[in-house]
Amino acid sequence: MTKNLKNKRIIVANWKMEPETLEKAFEIFNETKKASKSLKNTEVVVCPPSIYLNKLKEETKSNKKISFGVQNIFSEEEGAHTGEISIDMIKNLGVKYVIVGHSERRALGESDDMVSKKINLVLNSKLNPILCIGEKERNDEGDFLLFVSEQIKNSLQKVEKKYLKNLIIAYEPIWAIGKTAQDAMDSRGVHQMSLFIKKVLKDLFDEKIADKVRILYGGSVELSNVEDLIKNGNVDGFLIGHESLNSDKFSEILRIVDKVF
Ligand code: PGA
């Protein structure tokens, strides 16, 4: 079992378009913050809807145990872009992490080129992009491997090597997102994909970079499968959607990931 604990583990809570009220957001966040206090080997990154971000942030200075991320930024640095959020706004707010290329955004038309522009904006600002990749479906011929490697290559066009240590890759097979633990990828599959992604990075850049980039798994990570996934999946952590909104279960997930080696 290979373990990469040179870096802390990382658990990203992707709240997506929830909850409905700021009050509820505070409830979930405060419980998560409480649970994060006892963590020794794990950093939690909470990615709420941007409209709640500043309010939540006012109450909590980022520290080594809990910090904030956004679910998206715009691909241009400036200009007239109604409804969008720029990298400078994020940086000036003191937010460290940016989810880029989530499959739910790609489904709305976000191309690899847009993803690569965003990755460059985030890396050049010395923040940490969480690049989401993953295939829609699999067939016996293994075409998904080519798809995943192309996604990585295209998303990382023109990046400056020196910033790549800040990159986090979240492998999220679309067929496993938003379901239950039974539908998630098993730890063996996750282990294979993490090795494959490292190999793609090694071929694209070099071994040192491949070693530094942290790999997360996402797609129906729940309380019931997280222990097996962290023990045997060969990943540095998880990107968690629906289960991150359930404070009790999410707090328990944090404890498990922090203590299992
Ligand atoms: P899920 O979402 O945990 O609800 O499957 C993960 C994600 O979409 O990032």
PDB file of C-alpha atoms and ligand atoms in Angstrom:
ATOM      1  CA  MET A   1       0.000   0.000   0.000  1.00  0.00           C
ATOM      2  CA  THR A   2       1.637   3.266  -1.078  1.00  0.00           C
ATOM      3  CA  LYS A   3       1.036   6.237   1.150  1.00  0.00           C
ATOM      4  CA  ASN A   4       1.989   9.787   0.400  1.00  0.00           C
ATOM      5  CA  LEU A   5       1.947  11.652   3.668  1.00  0.00           C
ATOM      6  CA  LYS A   6       4.574  14.224   2.878  1.00  0.00           C
ATOM      7  CA  ASN A   7       1.584  16.508   2.537  1.00  0.00           C
ATOM      8  CA  LYS A   8      -1.427  16.743   4.753  1.00  0.00           C
ATOM      9  CA  ARG A   9      -4.523  14.954   3.609  1.00  0.00           C
ATOM     10  CA  ILE A  10      -7.167  17.199   2.223  1.00  0.00           C
ATOM     11  CA  ILE A  11     -10.938  16.955   2.246  1.00  0.00           C
ATOM     12  CA  VAL A  12     -12.868  19.362   0.083  1.00  0.00           C
ATOM     13  CA  ALA A  13     -16.524  19.988   0.916  1.00  0.00           C
ATOM     14  CA  ASN A  14     -18.343  20.956  -2.258  1.00  0.00           C
ATOM     15  CA  TRP A  15     -21.689  22.330  -1.121  1.00  0.00           C
ATOM     16  CA  LYS A  16     -22.794  22.991  -4.708  1.00  0.00           C
ATOM     17  CA  MET A  17     -26.028  25.060  -4.724  1.00  0.00           C
ATOM     18  CA  GLU A  18     -26.923  24.405  -1.081  1.00  0.00           C
ATOM     19  CA  PRO A  19     -28.120  25.205   1.566  1.00  0.00           C
ATOM     20  CA  GLU A  20     -31.067  27.555   1.035  1.00  0.00           C
ATOM     21  CA  THR A  21     -30.323  29.975   3.853  1.00  0.00           C
ATOM     22  CA  LEU A  22     -27.302  31.663   5.343  1.00  0.00           C
ATOM     23  CA  GLU A  23     -28.464  30.500   8.758  1.00  0.00           C
ATOM     24  CA  LYS A  24     -28.278  26.859   7.680  1.00  0.00           C
ATOM     25  CA  ALA A  25     -24.892  27.509   6.058  1.00  0.00           C
ATOM     26  CA  PHE A  26     -23.615  28.744   9.420  1.00  0.00           C
ATOM     27  CA  GLU A  27     -25.003  25.657  11.175  1.00  0.00           C
ATOM     28  CA  ILE A  28     -23.213  23.270   8.816  1.00  0.00           C
ATOM     29  CA  PHE A  29     -20.047  25.318   8.815  1.00  0.00           C
ATOM     30  CA  ASN A  30     -19.839  25.639  12.603  1.00  0.00           C
ATOM     31  CA  GLU A  31     -20.198  21.885  13.044  1.00  0.00           C
ATOM     32  CA  THR A  32     -17.497  21.283  10.448  1.00  0.00           C
ATOM     33  CA  LYS A  33     -15.235  23.813  12.128  1.00  0.00           C
ATOM     34  CA  LYS A  34     -15.757  22.118  15.487  1.00  0.00           C
ATOM     35  CA  ALA A  35     -14.828  18.730  14.020  1.00  0.00           C
ATOM     36  CA  SER A  36     -11.772  20.177  12.291  1.00  0.00           C
ATOM     37  CA  LYS A  37     -10.230  21.291  15.582  1.00  0.00           C
ATOM     38  CA  SER A  38      -9.035  17.825  16.528  1.00  0.00           C
ATOM     39  CA  LEU A  39      -7.525  17.035  13.104  1.00  0.00           C
ATOM     40  CA  LYS A  40      -3.812  16.408  12.978  1.00  0.00           C
ATOM     41  CA  ASN A  41      -3.116  15.171   9.465  1.00  0.00           C
ATOM     42  CA  THR A  42      -5.974  16.614   7.487  1.00  0.00           C
ATOM     43  CA  GLU A  43      -7.002  20.013   6.141  1.00  0.00           C
ATOM     44  CA  VAL A  44     -10.659  20.713   5.405  1.00  0.00           C
ATOM     45  CA  VAL A  45     -11.539  23.052   2.556  1.00  0.00           C
ATOM     46  CA  VAL A  46     -15.126  24.290   2.599  1.00  0.00           C
ATOM     47  CA  CYS A  47     -16.489  25.491  -0.742  1.00  0.00           C
ATOM     48  CA  PRO A  48     -19.841  27.140  -0.076  1.00  0.00           C
ATOM     49  CA  PRO A  49     -21.873  29.053  -2.654  1.00  0.00           C
ATOM     50  CA  SER A  50     -19.944  32.307  -3.191  1.00  0.00           C
ATOM     51  CA  ILE A  51     -22.824  34.390  -1.890  1.00  0.00           C
ATOM     52  CA  TYR A  52     -22.213  32.979   1.617  1.00  0.00           C
ATOM     53  CA  LEU A  53     -18.451  32.993   1.466  1.00  0.00           C
ATOM     54  CA  ASN A  54     -17.621  36.396   2.879  1.00  0.00           C
ATOM     55  CA  LYS A  55     -20.037  36.100   5.790  1.00  0.00           C
ATOM     56  CA  LEU A  56     -18.678  32.693   6.773  1.00  0.00           C
ATOM     57  CA  LYS A  57     -15.162  33.925   6.322  1.00  0.00           C
ATOM     58  CA  GLU A  58     -15.638  36.933   8.571  1.00  0.00           C
ATOM     59  CA  GLU A  59     -16.325  34.506  11.390  1.00  0.00           C
ATOM     60  CA  THR A  60     -13.317  32.287  10.782  1.00  0.00           C
ATOM     61  CA  LYS A  61      -9.828  33.170   9.810  1.00  0.00           C
ATOM     62  CA  SER A  62      -8.416  30.382   7.642  1.00  0.00           C
ATOM     63  CA  ASN A  63      -5.995  28.253   9.580  1.00  0.00           C
ATOM     64  CA  LYS A  64      -4.124  25.056   8.936  1.00  0.00           C
ATOM     65  CA  LYS A  65      -7.162  22.917   9.722  1.00  0.00           C
ATOM     66  CA  ILE A  66      -9.958  24.634   7.894  1.00  0.00           C
ATOM     67  CA  SER A  67      -9.939  26.962   4.929  1.00  0.00           C
ATOM     68  CA  PHE A  68     -12.194  28.156   2.150  1.00  0.00           C
ATOM     69  CA  GLY A  69     -12.485  27.527  -1.525  1.00  0.00           C
ATOM     70  CA  VAL A  70     -14.785  28.627  -4.335  1.00  0.00           C
ATOM     71  CA  GLN A  71     -16.640  26.349  -6.706  1.00  0.00           C
ATOM     72  CA  ASN A  72     -15.703  28.278  -9.841  1.00  0.00           C
ATOM     73  CA  ILE A  73     -14.113  31.464 -11.189  1.00  0.00           C
ATOM     74  CA  PHE A  74     -14.399  33.166 -14.570  1.00  0.00           C
ATOM     75  CA  SER A  75     -11.847  32.422 -17.282  1.00  0.00           C
ATOM     76  CA  GLU A  76     -11.001  36.104 -17.927  1.00  0.00           C
ATOM     77  CA  GLU A  77      -9.058  38.223 -15.506  1.00  0.00           C
ATOM     78  CA  GLU A  78     -11.147  41.379 -15.994  1.00  0.00           C
ATOM     79  CA  GLY A  79     -13.775  43.026 -18.154  1.00  0.00           C
ATOM     80  CA  ALA A  80     -17.541  43.337 -18.387  1.00  0.00           C
ATOM     81  CA  HIS A  81     -18.827  39.866 -17.462  1.00  0.00           C
ATOM     82  CA  THR A  82     -22.200  39.953 -15.794  1.00  0.00           C
ATOM     83  CA  GLY A  83     -22.640  37.417 -13.036  1.00  0.00           C
ATOM     84  CA  GLU A  84     -19.052  36.212 -12.944  1.00  0.00           C
ATOM     85  CA  ILE A  85     -16.391  36.194 -10.216  1.00  0.00           C
ATOM     86  CA  SER A  86     -12.764  37.028 -10.949  1.00  0.00           C
ATOM     87  CA  ILE A  87      -9.588  35.460  -9.641  1.00  0.00           C
ATOM     88  CA  ASP A  88      -8.569  38.805  -8.064  1.00  0.00           C
ATOM     89  CA  MET A  89     -11.783  38.932  -6.039  1.00  0.00           C
ATOM     90  CA  ILE A  90     -11.024  35.491  -4.702  1.00  0.00           C
ATOM     91  CA  LYS A  91      -7.427  36.288  -3.970  1.00  0.00           C
ATOM     92  CA  ASN A  92      -8.256  39.591  -2.264  1.00  0.00           C
ATOM     93  CA  LEU A  93     -10.748  37.817  -0.053  1.00  0.00           C
ATOM     94  CA  GLY A  94      -7.971  35.530   1.165  1.00  0.00           C
ATOM     95  CA  VAL A  95      -9.445  32.359  -0.337  1.00  0.00           C
ATOM     96  CA  LYS A  96      -6.828  29.729  -1.150  1.00  0.00           C
ATOM     97  CA  TYR A  97      -8.593  27.059  -3.190  1.00  0.00           C
ATOM     98  CA  VAL A  98     -10.562  27.121  -6.433  1.00  0.00           C
ATOM     99  CA  ILE A  99     -12.462  24.182  -7.897  1.00  0.00           C
ATOM    100  CA  VAL A 100     -11.950  24.218 -11.664  1.00  0.00           C
ATOM    101  CA  GLY A 101     -13.704  22.185 -14.333  1.00  0.00           C
ATOM    102  CA  HIS A 102     -16.229  20.364 -12.203  1.00  0.00           C
ATOM    103  CA  SER A 103     -18.229  17.995 -14.416  1.00  0.00           C
ATOM    104  CA  GLU A 104     -21.420  19.885 -13.589  1.00  0.00           C
ATOM    105  CA  ARG A 105     -19.852  23.004 -15.114  1.00  0.00           C
ATOM    106  CA  ARG A 106     -18.404  21.106 -18.052  1.00  0.00           C
ATOM    107  CA  ALA A 107     -21.936  19.849 -18.717  1.00  0.00           C
ATOM    108  CA  LEU A 108     -22.958  23.506 -19.111  1.00  0.00           C
ATOM    109  CA  GLY A 109     -20.398  23.937 -21.873  1.00  0.00           C
ATOM    110  CA  GLU A 110     -17.111  24.584 -20.102  1.00  0.00           C
ATOM    111  CA  SER A 111     -14.420  23.385 -22.508  1.00  0.00           C
ATOM    112  CA  ASP A 112     -10.899  22.132 -21.782  1.00  0.00           C
ATOM    113  CA  ASP A 113      -9.644  25.476 -23.145  1.00  0.00           C
ATOM    114  CA  MET A 114     -11.672  27.420 -20.609  1.00  0.00           C
ATOM    115  CA  VAL A 115     -10.537  25.044 -17.897  1.00  0.00           C
ATOM    116  CA  SER A 116      -6.920  25.581 -18.876  1.00  0.00           C
ATOM    117  CA  LYS A 117      -7.345  29.387 -18.798  1.00  0.00           C
ATOM    118  CA  LYS A 118      -8.796  29.134 -15.301  1.00  0.00           C
ATOM    119  CA  ILE A 119      -6.057  26.779 -14.112  1.00  0.00           C
ATOM    120  CA  ASN A 120      -3.452  29.267 -15.342  1.00  0.00           C
ATOM    121  CA  LEU A 121      -5.200  32.184 -13.620  1.00  0.00           C
ATOM    122  CA  VAL A 122      -5.310  30.299 -10.326  1.00  0.00           C
ATOM    123  CA  LEU A 123      -1.746  28.984 -10.488  1.00  0.00           C
ATOM    124  CA  ASN A 124      -0.305  32.342 -11.562  1.00  0.00           C
ATOM    125  CA  SER A 125      -2.030  33.926  -8.560  1.00  0.00           C
ATOM    126  CA  LYS A 126      -0.244  31.388  -6.368  1.00  0.00           C
ATOM    127  CA  LEU A 127      -3.511  29.834  -5.245  1.00  0.00           C
ATOM    128  CA  ASN A 128      -4.432  26.151  -5.377  1.00  0.00           C
ATOM    129  CA  PRO A 129      -6.642  24.905  -8.206  1.00  0.00           C
ATOM    130  CA  ILE A 130      -8.583  21.708  -7.638  1.00  0.00           C
ATOM    131  CA  LEU A 131      -8.815  20.417 -11.192  1.00  0.00           C
ATOM    132  CA  CYS A 132     -11.725  18.022 -11.683  1.00  0.00           C
ATOM    133  CA  ILE A 133     -11.410  15.314 -14.298  1.00  0.00           C
ATOM    134  CA  GLY A 134     -13.248  12.104 -14.996  1.00  0.00           C
ATOM    135  CA  GLU A 135     -15.010  10.104 -17.668  1.00  0.00           C
ATOM    136  CA  LYS A 136     -18.751   9.921 -18.265  1.00  0.00           C
ATOM    137  CA  GLU A 137     -18.798   6.178 -18.819  1.00  0.00           C
ATOM    138  CA  ARG A 138     -16.550   3.178 -19.289  1.00  0.00           C
ATOM    139  CA  ASN A 139     -16.359   0.454 -21.875  1.00  0.00           C
ATOM    140  CA  ASP A 140     -14.310  -2.743 -22.033  1.00  0.00           C
ATOM    141  CA  GLU A 141     -11.819  -1.239 -24.477  1.00  0.00           C
ATOM    142  CA  GLY A 142     -10.596   1.187 -21.821  1.00  0.00           C
ATOM    143  CA  ASP A 143     -11.184   4.340 -23.896  1.00  0.00           C
ATOM    144  CA  PHE A 144     -11.718   6.255 -20.667  1.00  0.00           C
ATOM    145  CA  LEU A 145      -7.980   6.136 -19.994  1.00  0.00           C
ATOM    146  CA  LEU A 146      -7.280   8.066 -23.157  1.00  0.00           C
ATOM    147  CA  PHE A 147     -10.099  10.463 -22.302  1.00  0.00           C
ATOM    148  CA  VAL A 148      -8.720  11.130 -18.811  1.00  0.00           C
ATOM    149  CA  SER A 149      -5.152  11.613 -20.019  1.00  0.00           C
ATOM    150  CA  GLU A 150      -6.341  14.049 -22.733  1.00  0.00           C
ATOM    151  CA  GLN A 151      -8.352  15.960 -20.158  1.00  0.00           C
ATOM    152  CA  ILE A 152      -5.249  16.348 -17.986  1.00  0.00           C
ATOM    153  CA  LYS A 153      -3.062  17.348 -20.916  1.00  0.00           C
ATOM    154  CA  ASN A 154      -5.564  19.883 -22.272  1.00  0.00           C
ATOM    155  CA  SER A 155      -6.330  21.372 -18.873  1.00  0.00           C
ATOM    156  CA  LEU A 156      -2.671  21.918 -18.077  1.00  0.00           C
ATOM    157  CA  GLN A 157      -1.716  23.650 -21.337  1.00  0.00           C
ATOM    158  CA  LYS A 158       0.775  26.471 -20.894  1.00  0.00           C
ATOM    159  CA  VAL A 159       1.121  26.093 -17.134  1.00  0.00           C
ATOM    160  CA  GLU A 160       4.360  27.206 -15.561  1.00  0.00           C
ATOM    161  CA  LYS A 161       6.103  24.225 -14.058  1.00  0.00           C
ATOM    162  CA  LYS A 162       7.203  26.111 -10.984  1.00  0.00           C
ATOM    163  CA  TYR A 163       3.587  26.556  -9.822  1.00  0.00           C
ATOM    164  CA  LEU A 164       2.511  22.966 -10.300  1.00  0.00           C
ATOM    165  CA  LYS A 165       3.254  22.003  -6.718  1.00  0.00           C
ATOM    166  CA  ASN A 166       0.058  23.900  -5.855  1.00  0.00           C
ATOM    167  CA  LEU A 167      -2.091  21.797  -8.150  1.00  0.00           C
ATOM    168  CA  ILE A 168      -4.600  19.310  -6.784  1.00  0.00           C
ATOM    169  CA  ILE A 169      -6.339  16.880  -9.126  1.00  0.00           C
ATOM    170  CA  ALA A 170      -9.738  15.493  -8.187  1.00  0.00           C
ATOM    171  CA  TYR A 171     -10.575  12.365 -10.127  1.00  0.00           C
ATOM    172  CA  GLU A 172     -14.354  12.214 -10.259  1.00  0.00           C
ATOM    173  CA  PRO A 173     -15.879   9.663 -12.642  1.00  0.00           C
ATOM    174  CA  ILE A 174     -19.182  11.253 -13.630  1.00  0.00           C
ATOM    175  CA  TRP A 175     -21.022   7.922 -13.380  1.00  0.00           C
ATOM    176  CA  ALA A 176     -20.239   7.818  -9.649  1.00  0.00           C
ATOM    177  CA  ILE A 177     -21.261  11.372  -8.693  1.00  0.00           C
ATOM    178  CA  GLY A 178     -24.335  12.122  -6.607  1.00  0.00           C
ATOM    179  CA  LYS A 179     -25.280   8.527  -5.919  1.00  0.00           C
ATOM    180  CA  THR A 180     -24.693   6.267  -2.906  1.00  0.00           C
ATOM    181  CA  ALA A 181     -21.584   4.533  -1.578  1.00  0.00           C
ATOM    182  CA  GLN A 182     -22.610   1.332  -3.399  1.00  0.00           C
ATOM    183  CA  ASP A 183     -22.378   3.139  -6.722  1.00  0.00           C
ATOM    184  CA  ALA A 184     -19.027   4.788  -5.973  1.00  0.00           C
ATOM    185  CA  MET A 185     -15.822   3.497  -7.457  1.00  0.00           C
ATOM    186  CA  ASP A 186     -14.209   0.855  -5.254  1.00  0.00           C
ATOM    187  CA  SER A 187     -10.857   1.440  -3.586  1.00  0.00           C
ATOM    188  CA  ARG A 188      -9.056  -0.820  -6.060  1.00  0.00           C
ATOM    189  CA  GLY A 189     -10.322   1.212  -8.996  1.00  0.00           C
ATOM    190  CA  VAL A 190      -9.416   4.450  -7.232  1.00  0.00           C
ATOM    191  CA  HIS A 191      -5.914   3.133  -6.551  1.00  0.00           C
ATOM    192  CA  GLN A 192      -5.445   2.233 -10.218  1.00  0.00           C
ATOM    193  CA  MET A 193      -6.628   5.649 -11.373  1.00  0.00           C
ATOM    194  CA  SER A 194      -4.364   7.496  -8.949  1.00  0.00           C
ATOM    195  CA  LEU A 195      -1.378   5.560 -10.329  1.00  0.00           C
ATOM    196  CA  PHE A 196      -2.516   6.279 -13.866  1.00  0.00           C
ATOM    197  CA  ILE A 197      -2.859  10.025 -13.202  1.00  0.00           C
ATOM    198  CA  LYS A 198       0.610  10.134 -11.638  1.00  0.00           C
ATOM    199  CA  LYS A 199       1.973   8.386 -14.726  1.00  0.00           C
ATOM    200  CA  VAL A 200       0.324  10.919 -17.040  1.00  0.00           C
ATOM    201  CA  LEU A 201       1.829  13.767 -14.983  1.00  0.00           C
ATOM    202  CA  LYS A 202       5.232  12.123 -15.052  1.00  0.00           C
ATOM    203  CA  ASP A 203       5.112  11.788 -18.829  1.00  0.00           C
ATOM    204  CA  LEU A 204       3.885  15.367 -19.256  1.00  0.00           C
ATOM    205  CA  PHE A 205       6.309  16.956 -16.790  1.00  0.00           C
ATOM    206  CA  ASP A 206       8.631  14.936 -14.566  1.00  0.00           C
ATOM    207  CA  GLU A 207       8.660  12.602 -11.602  1.00  0.00           C
ATOM    208  CA  LYS A 208       9.163  15.358  -9.034  1.00  0.00           C
ATOM    209  CA  ILE A 209       6.041  17.172 -10.177  1.00  0.00           C
ATOM    210  CA  ALA A 210       4.031  13.967 -10.397  1.00  0.00           C
ATOM    211  CA  ASP A 211       5.025  13.274  -6.826  1.00  0.00           C
ATOM    212  CA  LYS A 212       3.998  16.707  -5.558  1.00  0.00           C
ATOM    213  CA  VAL A 213       0.572  17.003  -7.158  1.00  0.00           C
ATOM    214  CA  ARG A 214      -2.065  15.782  -4.757  1.00  0.00           C
ATOM    215  CA  ILE A 215      -4.744  13.421  -6.019  1.00  0.00           C
ATOM    216  CA  LEU A 216      -8.247  13.298  -4.585  1.00  0.00           C
ATOM    217  CA  TYR A 217     -11.144  11.010  -5.373  1.00  0.00           C
ATOM    218  CA  GLY A 218     -14.720  12.274  -5.628  1.00  0.00           C
ATOM    219  CA  GLY A 219     -18.024  10.590  -6.418  1.00  0.00           C
ATOM    220  CA  SER A 220     -20.358   9.345  -3.683  1.00  0.00           C
ATOM    221  CA  VAL A 221     -17.813   9.298  -0.896  1.00  0.00           C
ATOM    222  CA  GLU A 222     -19.904   8.580   2.180  1.00  0.00           C
ATOM    223  CA  LEU A 223     -19.390   7.523   5.755  1.00  0.00           C
ATOM    224  CA  SER A 224     -19.735   3.851   4.801  1.00  0.00           C
ATOM    225  CA  ASN A 225     -17.006   3.719   2.124  1.00  0.00           C
ATOM    226  CA  VAL A 226     -14.545   6.376   3.243  1.00  0.00           C
ATOM    227  CA  GLU A 227     -12.441   4.132   5.462  1.00  0.00           C
ATOM    228  CA  ASP A 228     -11.764   1.608   2.721  1.00  0.00           C
ATOM    229  CA  LEU A 229     -11.096   4.387   0.212  1.00  0.00           C
ATOM    230  CA  ILE A 230      -8.531   6.136   2.380  1.00  0.00           C
ATOM    231  CA  LYS A 231      -6.851   2.870   3.426  1.00  0.00           C
ATOM    232  CA  ASN A 232      -6.620   1.347  -0.019  1.00  0.00           C
ATOM    233  CA  GLY A 233      -7.297   4.051  -2.609  1.00  0.00           C
ATOM    234  CA  ASN A 234      -3.811   5.592  -2.645  1.00  0.00           C
ATOM    235  CA  VAL A 235      -5.233   9.117  -2.622  1.00  0.00           C
ATOM    236  CA  ASP A 236      -4.463  12.234  -0.585  1.00  0.00           C
ATOM    237  CA  GLY A 237      -8.093  12.898   0.245  1.00  0.00           C
ATOM    238  CA  PHE A 238     -11.551  13.437  -1.187  1.00  0.00           C
ATOM    239  CA  LEU A 239     -13.880  15.893  -2.850  1.00  0.00           C
ATOM    240  CA  ILE A 240     -17.192  15.342  -1.123  1.00  0.00           C
ATOM    241  CA  GLY A 241     -20.555  16.662  -2.299  1.00  0.00           C
ATOM    242  CA  HIS A 242     -23.827  15.588  -0.658  1.00  0.00           C
ATOM    243  CA  GLU A 243     -22.312  13.984   2.438  1.00  0.00           C
ATOM    244  CA  SER A 244     -20.498  17.244   3.311  1.00  0.00           C
ATOM    245  CA  LEU A 245     -23.877  18.868   4.013  1.00  0.00           C
ATOM    246  CA  ASN A 246     -24.684  16.311   6.703  1.00  0.00           C
ATOM    247  CA  SER A 247     -22.631  17.658   9.600  1.00  0.00           C
ATOM    248  CA  ASP A 248     -22.753  14.536  11.767  1.00  0.00           C
ATOM    249  CA  LYS A 249     -21.642  12.207   9.015  1.00  0.00           C
ATOM    250  CA  PHE A 250     -19.120  14.669   7.606  1.00  0.00           C
ATOM    251  CA  SER A 251     -17.523  15.191  11.031  1.00  0.00           C
ATOM    252  CA  GLU A 252     -17.159  11.428  11.390  1.00  0.00           C
ATOM    253  CA  ILE A 253     -15.625  11.211   7.900  1.00  0.00           C
ATOM    254  CA  LEU A 254     -13.036  13.808   8.935  1.00  0.00           C
ATOM    255  CA  ARG A 255     -12.131  11.799  12.013  1.00  0.00           C
ATOM    256  CA  ILE A 256     -11.773   8.569  10.043  1.00  0.00           C
ATOM    257  CA  VAL A 257      -9.598  10.092   7.318  1.00  0.00           C
ATOM    258  CA  ASP A 258      -7.417  11.769   9.925  1.00  0.00           C
ATOM    259  CA  LYS A 259      -6.727   8.622  11.910  1.00  0.00           C
ATOM    260  CA  VAL A 260      -6.483   5.837   9.319  1.00  0.00           C
ATOM    261  CA  PHE A 261      -3.026   4.992   8.014  1.00  0.00           C
TER     262      PHE A 261
HETATM  263  P1  PGA B   1     -21.033  13.661  -4.438  1.00  0.00           P
HETATM  264  O1  PGA B   1     -20.441  14.885  -5.267  1.00  0.00           O
HETATM  265  O2  PGA B   1     -20.148  13.437  -3.258  1.00  0.00           O
HETATM  266  O3  PGA B   1     -22.402  14.119  -4.057  1.00  0.00           O
HETATM  267  O4  PGA B   1     -21.041  12.482  -5.358  1.00  0.00           O
HETATM  268  C1  PGA B   1     -19.071  14.983  -5.522  1.00  0.00           C
HETATM  269  C2  PGA B   1     -18.835  16.120  -6.462  1.00  0.00           C
HETATM  270  O5  PGA B   1     -19.627  16.302  -7.397  1.00  0.00           O
HETATM  271  O6  PGA B   1     -17.876  16.875  -6.307  1.00  0.00           O
END
